[in-house]
PDB file of C-alpha atoms in Angstrom:
ATOM      1  CA  UNK A   1     -53.864  16.492 -84.938  1.00  0.00           C
ATOM      2  CA  UNK A   2     -55.785  15.414 -88.000  1.00  0.00           C
ATOM      3  CA  UNK A   3     -57.274  19.025 -88.012  1.00  0.00           C
ATOM      4  CA  UNK A   4     -54.058  20.655 -87.708  1.00  0.00           C
ATOM      5  CA  UNK A   5     -52.548  18.557 -91.282  1.00  0.00           C
ATOM      6  CA  UNK A   6     -56.400  18.808 -92.990  1.00  0.00           C
ATOM      7  CA  UNK A   7     -55.333  22.823 -92.557  1.00  0.00           C
ATOM      8  CA  UNK A   8     -51.245  21.908 -93.549  1.00  0.00           C
ATOM      9  CA  UNK A   9     -53.093  20.129 -96.856  1.00  0.00           C
ATOM     10  CA  UNK A  10     -55.038  23.043 -97.694  1.00  0.00           C
ATOM     11  CA  UNK A  11     -52.143  25.449 -97.878  1.00  0.00           C
ATOM     12  CA  UNK A  12     -49.697  23.593 -99.458  1.00  0.00           C
ATOM     13  CA  UNK A  13     -52.329  22.157-101.677  1.00  0.00           C
ATOM     14  CA  UNK A  14     -53.548  26.314-102.403  1.00  0.00           C
ATOM     15  CA  UNK A  15     -49.853  26.909-103.115  1.00  0.00           C
ATOM     16  CA  UNK A  16     -49.614  24.040-105.268  1.00  0.00           C
ATOM     17  CA  UNK A  17     -52.778  25.182-107.775  1.00  0.00           C
ATOM     18  CA  UNK A  18     -50.857  29.352-107.825  1.00  0.00           C
ATOM     19  CA  UNK A  19     -47.926  27.191-108.624  1.00  0.00           C
ATOM     20  CA  UNK A  20     -49.460  25.370-111.380  1.00  0.00           C
ATOM     21  CA  UNK A  21     -51.014  27.987-113.485  1.00  0.00           C
ATOM     22  CA  UNK A  22     -47.578  30.298-114.443  1.00  0.00           C
ATOM     23  CA  UNK A  23     -47.202  30.703-117.714  1.00  0.00           C
ATOM     24  CA  UNK A  24     -44.638  29.363-118.079  1.00  0.00           C
ATOM     25  CA  UNK A  25     -44.178  25.889-119.396  1.00  0.00           C
ATOM     26  CA  UNK A  26     -42.996  22.997-116.963  1.00  0.00           C
ATOM     27  CA  UNK A  27     -41.155  25.783-114.806  1.00  0.00           C
ATOM     28  CA  UNK A  28     -43.491  24.534-111.942  1.00  0.00           C
ATOM     29  CA  UNK A  29     -42.360  21.021-111.647  1.00  0.00           C
ATOM     30  CA  UNK A  30     -39.374  21.512-109.150  1.00  0.00           C
ATOM     31  CA  UNK A  31     -41.073  24.073-107.301  1.00  0.00           C
ATOM     32  CA  UNK A  32     -44.440  21.545-107.169  1.00  0.00           C
ATOM     33  CA  UNK A  33     -41.930  19.292-105.390  1.00  0.00           C
ATOM     34  CA  UNK A  34     -40.997  21.764-103.388  1.00  0.00           C
ATOM     35  CA  UNK A  35     -43.764  22.389-101.689  1.00  0.00           C
ATOM     36  CA  UNK A  36     -45.253  18.839-101.328  1.00  0.00           C
ATOM     37  CA  UNK A  37     -41.331  18.146 -99.576  1.00  0.00           C
ATOM     38  CA  UNK A  38     -42.493  20.729 -97.024  1.00  0.00           C
ATOM     39  CA  UNK A  39     -46.027  19.318 -96.576  1.00  0.00           C
ATOM     40  CA  UNK A  40     -44.536  16.219 -95.945  1.00  0.00           C
ATOM     41  CA  UNK A  41     -42.496  17.706 -93.104  1.00  0.00           C
ATOM     42  CA  UNK A  42     -44.546  19.713 -91.686  1.00  0.00           C
ATOM     43  CA  UNK A  43     -47.439  16.687 -90.865  1.00  0.00           C
ATOM     44  CA  UNK A  44     -44.679  14.378 -89.876  1.00  0.00           C
ATOM     45  CA  UNK A  45     -43.741  17.368 -87.097  1.00  0.00           C
ATOM     46  CA  UNK A  46     -47.747  17.692 -86.258  1.00  0.00           C
ATOM     47  CA  UNK A  47     -47.724  13.907 -86.089  1.00  0.00           C
ATOM     48  CA  UNK A  48     -43.759  13.288 -84.082  1.00  0.00           C
ATOM     49  CA  UNK A  49     -42.365  11.295 -86.776  1.00  0.00           C
ATOM     50  CA  UNK A  50     -40.034  13.220 -87.956  1.00  0.00           C
ATOM     51  CA  UNK A  51     -37.684  11.159 -86.287  1.00  0.00           C
ATOM     52  CA  UNK A  52     -38.648   8.370 -88.856  1.00  0.00           C
ATOM     53  CA  UNK A  53     -38.752  10.634 -91.766  1.00  0.00           C
ATOM     54  CA  UNK A  54     -35.527  11.707 -91.611  1.00  0.00           C
ATOM     55  CA  UNK A  55     -34.726   8.423 -90.713  1.00  0.00           C
ATOM     56  CA  UNK A  56     -36.171   6.276 -93.980  1.00  0.00           C
ATOM     57  CA  UNK A  57     -36.165  10.037 -95.942  1.00  0.00           C
ATOM     58  CA  UNK A  58     -35.237   7.915 -99.111  1.00  0.00           C
ATOM     59  CA  UNK A  59     -37.944   5.291 -99.224  1.00  0.00           C
ATOM     60  CA  UNK A  60     -40.093   7.673 -98.481  1.00  0.00           C
ATOM     61  CA  UNK A  61     -39.554   9.842-101.725  1.00  0.00           C
ATOM     62  CA  UNK A  62     -39.360   6.200-103.671  1.00  0.00           C
ATOM     63  CA  UNK A  63     -42.543   5.401-102.392  1.00  0.00           C
ATOM     64  CA  UNK A  64     -44.016   8.818-102.936  1.00  0.00           C
ATOM     65  CA  UNK A  65     -42.705   9.341-106.036  1.00  0.00           C
ATOM     66  CA  UNK A  66     -44.317   6.231-108.061  1.00  0.00           C
ATOM     67  CA  UNK A  67     -48.201   7.562-107.439  1.00  0.00           C
ATOM     68  CA  UNK A  68     -47.189  11.305-108.510  1.00  0.00           C
ATOM     69  CA  UNK A  69     -45.495  10.909-111.614  1.00  0.00           C
ATOM     70  CA  UNK A  70     -48.340   8.254-112.775  1.00  0.00           C
ATOM     71  CA  UNK A  71     -50.567  11.220-112.784  1.00  0.00           C
ATOM     72  CA  UNK A  72     -48.175  13.824-114.117  1.00  0.00           C
ATOM     73  CA  UNK A  73     -49.519  12.997-117.638  1.00  0.00           C
ATOM     74  CA  UNK A  74     -52.458  15.627-117.467  1.00  0.00           C
ATOM     75  CA  UNK A  75     -49.958  18.685-116.449  1.00  0.00           C
ATOM     76  CA  UNK A  76     -47.755  17.634-119.599  1.00  0.00           C
ATOM     77  CA  UNK A  77     -50.756  18.455-121.320  1.00  0.00           C
ATOM     78  CA  UNK A  78     -51.106  21.372-119.505  1.00  0.00           C
ATOM     79  CA  UNK A  79     -47.730  22.685-119.805  1.00  0.00           C
ATOM     80  CA  UNK A  80     -47.796  21.760-123.522  1.00  0.00           C
ATOM     81  CA  UNK A  81     -50.730  24.334-123.889  1.00  0.00           C
ATOM     82  CA  UNK A  82     -49.011  27.111-121.946  1.00  0.00           C
ATOM     83  CA  UNK A  83     -46.667  26.878-125.631  1.00  0.00           C
ATOM     84  CA  UNK A  84     -49.380  28.787-127.010  1.00  0.00           C
ATOM     85  CA  UNK A  85     -50.007  32.126-126.163  1.00  0.00           C
ATOM     86  CA  UNK A  86     -53.631  33.845-124.812  1.00  0.00           C
ATOM     87  CA  UNK A  87     -55.944  31.372-124.782  1.00  0.00           C
ATOM     88  CA  UNK A  88     -53.069  28.458-124.695  1.00  0.00           C
ATOM     89  CA  UNK A  89     -51.774  29.440-121.690  1.00  0.00           C
ATOM     90  CA  UNK A  90     -55.201  30.101-119.834  1.00  0.00           C
ATOM     91  CA  UNK A  91     -56.269  26.786-120.418  1.00  0.00           C
ATOM     92  CA  UNK A  92     -52.891  24.808-119.249  1.00  0.00           C
ATOM     93  CA  UNK A  93     -52.418  27.171-115.896  1.00  0.00           C
ATOM     94  CA  UNK A  94     -56.044  26.114-115.547  1.00  0.00           C
ATOM     95  CA  UNK A  95     -55.700  22.706-116.295  1.00  0.00           C
ATOM     96  CA  UNK A  96     -52.317  22.818-114.254  1.00  0.00           C
ATOM     97  CA  UNK A  97     -53.280  24.276-111.095  1.00  0.00           C
ATOM     98  CA  UNK A  98     -56.904  21.821-111.121  1.00  0.00           C
ATOM     99  CA  UNK A  99     -53.994  19.062-111.418  1.00  0.00           C
ATOM    100  CA  UNK A 100     -51.544  20.362-108.612  1.00  0.00           C
ATOM    101  CA  UNK A 101     -53.759  21.643-105.713  1.00  0.00           C
ATOM    102  CA  UNK A 102     -55.283  18.539-106.677  1.00  0.00           C
ATOM    103  CA  UNK A 103     -52.152  16.006-106.309  1.00  0.00           C
ATOM    104  CA  UNK A 104     -50.759  17.733-103.197  1.00  0.00           C
ATOM    105  CA  UNK A 105     -53.715  17.197-101.715  1.00  0.00           C
ATOM    106  CA  UNK A 106     -53.665  13.631-102.658  1.00  0.00           C
ATOM    107  CA  UNK A 107     -50.286  13.377-101.035  1.00  0.00           C
ATOM    108  CA  UNK A 108     -50.709  15.187 -97.864  1.00  0.00           C
ATOM    109  CA  UNK A 109     -54.378  12.936 -97.233  1.00  0.00           C
ATOM    110  CA  UNK A 110     -52.190   9.993 -98.224  1.00  0.00           C
ATOM    111  CA  UNK A 111     -49.491  11.229 -95.802  1.00  0.00           C
ATOM    112  CA  UNK A 112     -51.832  12.307 -93.415  1.00  0.00           C
ATOM    113  CA  UNK A 113     -53.247   8.771 -93.453  1.00  0.00           C
ATOM    114  CA  UNK A 114     -49.784   6.479 -92.960  1.00  0.00           C
ATOM    115  CA  UNK A 115     -48.449   8.816 -90.453  1.00  0.00           C
ATOM    116  CA  UNK A 116     -51.385   8.016 -87.578  1.00  0.00           C
ATOM    117  CA  UNK A 117     -50.749   4.658 -89.027  1.00  0.00           C
ATOM    118  CA  UNK A 118     -47.023   5.357 -87.703  1.00  0.00           C
ATOM    119  CA  UNK A 119     -48.089   6.741 -84.300  1.00  0.00           C
ATOM    120  CA  UNK A 120     -51.238   4.437 -83.561  1.00  0.00           C
ATOM    121  CA  UNK A 121     -48.157   1.358 -84.670  1.00  0.00           C
ATOM    122  CA  UNK A 122     -45.854   3.124 -81.765  1.00  0.00           C
ATOM    123  CA  UNK A 123     -48.436   3.495 -79.192  1.00  0.00           C
ATOM    124  CA  UNK A 124     -49.972   0.633 -79.345  1.00  0.00           C
ATOM    125  CA  UNK A 125     -47.182  -2.455 -80.466  1.00  0.00           C
ATOM    126  CA  UNK A 126     -43.400  -0.601 -80.196  1.00  0.00           C
ATOM    127  CA  UNK A 127     -40.674  -1.564 -82.817  1.00  0.00           C
ATOM    128  CA  UNK A 128     -42.304  -4.538 -84.141  1.00  0.00           C
ATOM    129  CA  UNK A 129     -45.714  -2.618 -84.739  1.00  0.00           C
ATOM    130  CA  UNK A 130     -44.110  -0.027 -86.068  1.00  0.00           C
ATOM    131  CA  UNK A 131     -42.054  -2.072 -88.948  1.00  0.00           C
ATOM    132  CA  UNK A 132     -44.801  -3.213 -90.140  1.00  0.00           C
ATOM    133  CA  UNK A 133     -46.312  -0.616 -91.551  1.00  0.00           C
ATOM    134  CA  UNK A 134     -42.976  -0.151 -92.744  1.00  0.00           C
ATOM    135  CA  UNK A 135     -42.739  -2.481 -94.525  1.00  0.00           C
ATOM    136  CA  UNK A 136     -45.989  -1.515 -95.852  1.00  0.00           C
ATOM    137  CA  UNK A 137     -45.903   1.691 -96.347  1.00  0.00           C
ATOM    138  CA  UNK A 138     -46.163   1.584-100.399  1.00  0.00           C
ATOM    139  CA  UNK A 139     -48.942   0.427-100.718  1.00  0.00           C
ATOM    140  CA  UNK A 140     -50.373   2.133 -97.409  1.00  0.00           C
ATOM    141  CA  UNK A 141     -49.803   5.481 -99.241  1.00  0.00           C
ATOM    142  CA  UNK A 142     -51.002   4.289-102.729  1.00  0.00           C
ATOM    143  CA  UNK A 143     -53.681   3.206-101.608  1.00  0.00           C
ATOM    144  CA  UNK A 144     -55.362   6.319 -99.811  1.00  0.00           C
ATOM    145  CA  UNK A 145     -53.633   8.346-102.887  1.00  0.00           C
ATOM    146  CA  UNK A 146     -55.624   6.578-105.032  1.00  0.00           C
ATOM    147  CA  UNK A 147     -58.983   7.181-102.877  1.00  0.00           C
ATOM    148  CA  UNK A 148     -58.214  10.631-102.673  1.00  0.00           C
ATOM    149  CA  UNK A 149     -57.216  10.896-106.172  1.00  0.00           C
ATOM    150  CA  UNK A 150     -61.006   9.316-106.720  1.00  0.00           C
ATOM    151  CA  UNK A 151     -62.605  12.255-104.811  1.00  0.00           C
ATOM    152  CA  UNK A 152     -61.218  14.813-106.721  1.00  0.00           C
ATOM    153  CA  UNK A 153     -62.813  13.647-109.894  1.00  0.00           C
TER     154      UNK A 153
END
């Protein structure tokens, strides 16, 4: 399952990087959210957790948004550079491509870690273990997201 999730993450991180390189300032944000949302849904399907994700979708979106927003300042700077034709567009595109790809990659790995813990809890401990992981999902996701972002520096 992890290998399948890894291939999904690489596909979506690549798509996010290409999207981040677009020359139009700020136009990539809604597309990036769509790319990341689709990646998360595909990973959930790989782990057989689509029912949990469907029932807890608002909660999971809140869990995911915090760490991503905290890292979005660099993308804003890249988008501002895109306002300057020529070198600014290229520099801004390169910055945004790197940040978009890195954030998507980190989101994918953090969600994979969370998915593995949810699946393991469901298999080994039933509903009480599953609820324990769900109650700690924000911390699990944030910690793994931070670990993955540090790897990208």
